[in-house]
Amino acid sequence: MIADLARQEEARTVVLGVPYHEEDMRMERICLMLADHIRALGLNVETVDESLSSVEANQNLAEMGFKAAARRKRIDSEAACGILERYFLQCEPGNL
């Protein structure tokens, strides 16, 4: 499904958030296995540390004046935007 969507959108890279700094490394291993699976399907995958992305997203939404119920509805998409921002900040300008 991810590979199909990436091909449909003609994406050059799939950016995948990985929780690198959690004590329980289970989710890190699962995310890295997913990255390997997507690569095996012939797509470029870049991983980005997603640690605290949900916390930052919640804080950003609160600062923008969103109530708790509205923040819960938007937090995943806001966290995803933060992960993409981290990716773009670590990229070399010529590699985008």
XYZ file of C-alpha atoms in Angstrom:
96
model
C 0.000 0.000 0.000
C 2.763 2.479 0.897
C 4.748 1.494 -2.166
C 1.675 1.774 -4.398
C 0.898 5.248 -3.069
C 4.519 6.368 -3.437
C 4.585 5.185 -7.047
C 1.197 6.753 -7.784
C 2.434 10.095 -6.431
C 5.780 9.656 -8.224
C 7.610 10.138 -4.927
C 11.391 9.942 -5.127
C 11.737 9.182 -1.421
C 9.601 7.729 1.358
C 10.329 9.492 4.661
C 9.733 7.242 7.657
C 9.748 8.414 11.259
C 11.580 6.080 13.643
C 11.546 6.433 17.456
C 15.310 6.024 17.911
C 15.616 7.162 21.516
C 12.935 5.183 23.337
C 13.950 2.742 26.052
C 11.777 0.011 24.549
C 13.421 -0.522 21.168
C 10.594 -2.709 19.817
C 8.991 0.077 17.759
C 12.387 1.143 16.434
C 13.009 -2.405 15.171
C 9.528 -2.594 13.613
C 10.000 0.743 11.826
C 13.415 -0.263 10.519
C 11.985 -3.574 9.277
C 9.270 -1.591 7.467
C 11.940 0.620 5.906
C 13.823 -2.474 4.696
C 10.604 -3.942 3.287
C 9.841 -0.739 1.353
C 13.431 -0.628 0.047
C 13.062 -4.232 -1.106
C 10.142 -3.047 -3.244
C 12.557 -0.744 -5.079
C 11.876 2.564 -3.347
C 14.277 4.972 -1.674
C 13.581 5.281 2.068
C 15.025 7.830 4.464
C 14.493 7.452 8.193
C 14.152 10.405 10.547
C 14.162 10.437 14.330
C 10.559 10.997 15.361
C 11.271 11.172 19.092
C 8.976 13.651 20.844
C 7.306 14.640 17.560
C 3.843 14.143 19.099
C 4.775 16.212 22.144
C 6.039 19.026 19.925
C 2.938 18.774 17.728
C 0.660 19.032 20.757
C 2.553 22.081 22.009
C 2.395 23.760 18.592
C -1.333 23.150 18.300
C -1.909 24.445 21.834
C 0.065 27.588 21.038
C -2.144 28.069 17.968
C -5.180 28.003 20.266
C -6.585 24.554 19.522
C -8.631 23.000 22.333
C -7.695 19.493 23.557
C -10.361 17.714 21.446
C -9.224 19.498 18.284
C -5.570 18.763 19.085
C -6.325 15.035 19.388
C -7.853 15.060 15.897
C -4.872 16.844 14.322
C -1.879 15.628 16.317
C -0.817 12.816 13.958
C -0.802 15.026 10.867
C 0.979 17.808 12.761
C 3.597 15.325 14.014
C 4.066 14.038 10.442
C 4.714 17.609 9.292
C 7.330 17.939 12.025
C 9.027 14.737 10.895
C 9.165 16.045 7.321
C 10.610 19.339 8.568
C 13.364 17.398 10.367
C 14.069 15.483 7.159
C 14.330 18.653 5.066
C 16.600 20.283 7.665
C 19.063 17.387 7.514
C 19.099 17.179 3.694
C 21.745 18.600 1.482
C 20.118 21.232 -0.783
C 21.111 19.352 -3.938
C 19.514 16.105 -2.740
C 15.921 17.292 -2.602
